[in-house]
mmCIF file of C-alpha atoms in Angstrom:
data_model
loop_
_atom_site.group_PDB
_atom_site.id
_atom_site.type_symbol
_atom_site.label_atom_id
_atom_site.label_comp_id
_atom_site.label_asym_id
_atom_site.label_seq_id
_atom_site.Cartn_x
_atom_site.Cartn_y
_atom_site.Cartn_z
ATOM 1 C CA UNK A 1 74.250 35.838 66.271
ATOM 2 C CA UNK A 2 73.150 39.197 67.253
ATOM 3 C CA UNK A 3 75.350 41.831 69.231
ATOM 4 C CA UNK A 4 74.348 43.232 72.779
ATOM 5 C CA UNK A 5 73.563 46.717 72.852
ATOM 6 C CA UNK A 6 75.420 48.912 75.579
ATOM 7 C CA UNK A 7 74.701 52.755 76.040
ATOM 8 C CA UNK A 8 77.101 55.543 77.312
ATOM 9 C CA UNK A 9 75.615 58.072 79.754
ATOM 10 C CA UNK A 10 75.242 60.474 77.079
ATOM 11 C CA UNK A 11 73.351 58.120 74.800
ATOM 12 C CA UNK A 12 70.988 57.453 77.682
ATOM 13 C CA UNK A 13 70.294 61.145 78.242
ATOM 14 C CA UNK A 14 69.697 61.340 74.423
ATOM 15 C CA UNK A 15 67.220 58.397 74.426
ATOM 16 C CA UNK A 16 65.201 60.319 76.814
ATOM 17 C CA UNK A 17 65.015 63.282 74.607
ATOM 18 C CA UNK A 18 64.288 60.984 71.439
ATOM 19 C CA UNK A 19 61.450 59.427 73.240
ATOM 20 C CA UNK A 20 59.405 62.536 73.277
ATOM 21 C CA UNK A 21 59.735 62.772 69.303
ATOM 22 C CA UNK A 22 58.201 61.269 66.183
ATOM 23 C CA UNK A 23 61.794 59.856 65.526
ATOM 24 C CA UNK A 24 61.624 57.655 68.426
ATOM 25 C CA UNK A 25 60.217 54.804 66.120
ATOM 26 C CA UNK A 26 62.820 55.381 63.437
ATOM 27 C CA UNK A 27 65.686 55.103 65.934
ATOM 28 C CA UNK A 28 64.275 51.975 67.401
ATOM 29 C CA UNK A 29 64.335 50.394 64.094
ATOM 30 C CA UNK A 30 68.065 51.495 63.435
ATOM 31 C CA UNK A 31 68.963 50.132 66.994
ATOM 32 C CA UNK A 32 67.274 46.789 65.917
ATOM 33 C CA UNK A 33 68.951 46.660 62.623
ATOM 34 C CA UNK A 34 72.426 47.328 64.050
ATOM 35 C CA UNK A 35 71.919 45.181 66.876
ATOM 36 C CA UNK A 36 71.513 42.243 64.366
ATOM 37 C CA UNK A 37 74.148 43.321 61.834
ATOM 38 C CA UNK A 38 76.111 46.570 62.511
ATOM 39 C CA UNK A 39 77.334 46.728 58.919
ATOM 40 C CA UNK A 40 73.954 46.069 57.040
ATOM 41 C CA UNK A 41 72.982 48.589 54.438
ATOM 42 C CA UNK A 42 70.263 49.944 54.449
ATOM 43 C CA UNK A 43 70.345 52.164 56.266
ATOM 44 C CA UNK A 44 73.534 53.605 54.911
ATOM 45 C CA UNK A 45 76.484 54.126 57.493
ATOM 46 C CA UNK A 46 79.766 56.038 57.497
ATOM 47 C CA UNK A 47 82.941 55.379 59.248
ATOM 48 C CA UNK A 48 83.919 58.368 61.395
ATOM 49 C CA UNK A 49 87.330 60.120 61.443
ATOM 50 C CA UNK A 50 88.993 62.239 64.283
ATOM 51 C CA UNK A 51 88.013 61.861 67.884
ATOM 52 C CA UNK A 52 85.359 59.484 66.936
ATOM 53 C CA UNK A 53 87.719 57.234 64.618
ATOM 54 C CA UNK A 54 86.472 53.500 64.851
ATOM 55 C CA UNK A 55 82.738 54.706 65.264
ATOM 56 C CA UNK A 56 80.181 54.380 62.892
ATOM 57 C CA UNK A 57 77.001 56.934 62.129
ATOM 58 C CA UNK A 58 73.772 56.410 60.620
ATOM 59 C CA UNK A 59 71.128 59.251 60.119
ATOM 60 C CA UNK A 60 67.978 59.365 62.252
ATOM 61 C CA UNK A 61 66.999 62.584 60.303
ATOM 62 C CA UNK A 62 68.946 65.348 58.702
ATOM 63 C CA UNK A 63 70.002 66.640 62.011
ATOM 64 C CA UNK A 64 70.283 63.661 64.335
ATOM 65 C CA UNK A 65 72.330 60.580 64.231
ATOM 66 C CA UNK A 66 72.855 57.312 65.646
ATOM 67 C CA UNK A 67 76.671 57.042 66.647
ATOM 68 C CA UNK A 68 77.927 53.664 67.744
ATOM 69 C CA UNK A 69 81.227 51.719 68.190
ATOM 70 C CA UNK A 70 81.336 47.924 67.344
ATOM 71 C CA UNK A 71 83.428 45.866 69.987
ATOM 72 C CA UNK A 72 83.737 42.740 67.809
ATOM 73 C CA UNK A 73 85.588 40.462 70.248
ATOM 74 C CA UNK A 74 82.822 41.062 73.023
ATOM 75 C CA UNK A 75 79.895 41.089 70.453
ATOM 76 C CA UNK A 76 78.886 44.395 71.742
ATOM 77 C CA UNK A 77 77.465 47.604 69.973
ATOM 78 C CA UNK A 78 78.389 50.631 72.426
ATOM 79 C CA UNK A 79 75.614 53.142 71.490
ATOM 80 C CA UNK A 80 77.737 56.699 71.918
ATOM 81 C CA UNK A 81 74.930 59.213 70.809
ATOM 82 C CA UNK A 82 71.401 59.351 69.813
ATOM 83 C CA UNK A 83 70.671 62.744 69.158
ATOM 84 C CA UNK A 84 72.460 66.053 67.782
ATOM 85 C CA UNK A 85 75.028 65.984 65.224
ATOM 86 C CA UNK A 86 78.334 64.577 66.677
ATOM 87 C CA UNK A 87 80.983 67.255 67.480
#
């Protein structure tokens, strides 16, 4: 059973920027992969620490990341960022 993707306001802004780049295809593939199984490898993911503890990151390219949080009880993936490196 797959998860449902929900996007933060920032992720929606990031998606508009990403759509205008060649990275859009890669990001779409990663989102599909995460939607099916947020912990599947590849692509590799890493658990984040600090302010984003509980979130995970996957590289779209060297600079841009897909940052998401898994809400297991609701079967949701909350997409936090899709563009620049998290801060």
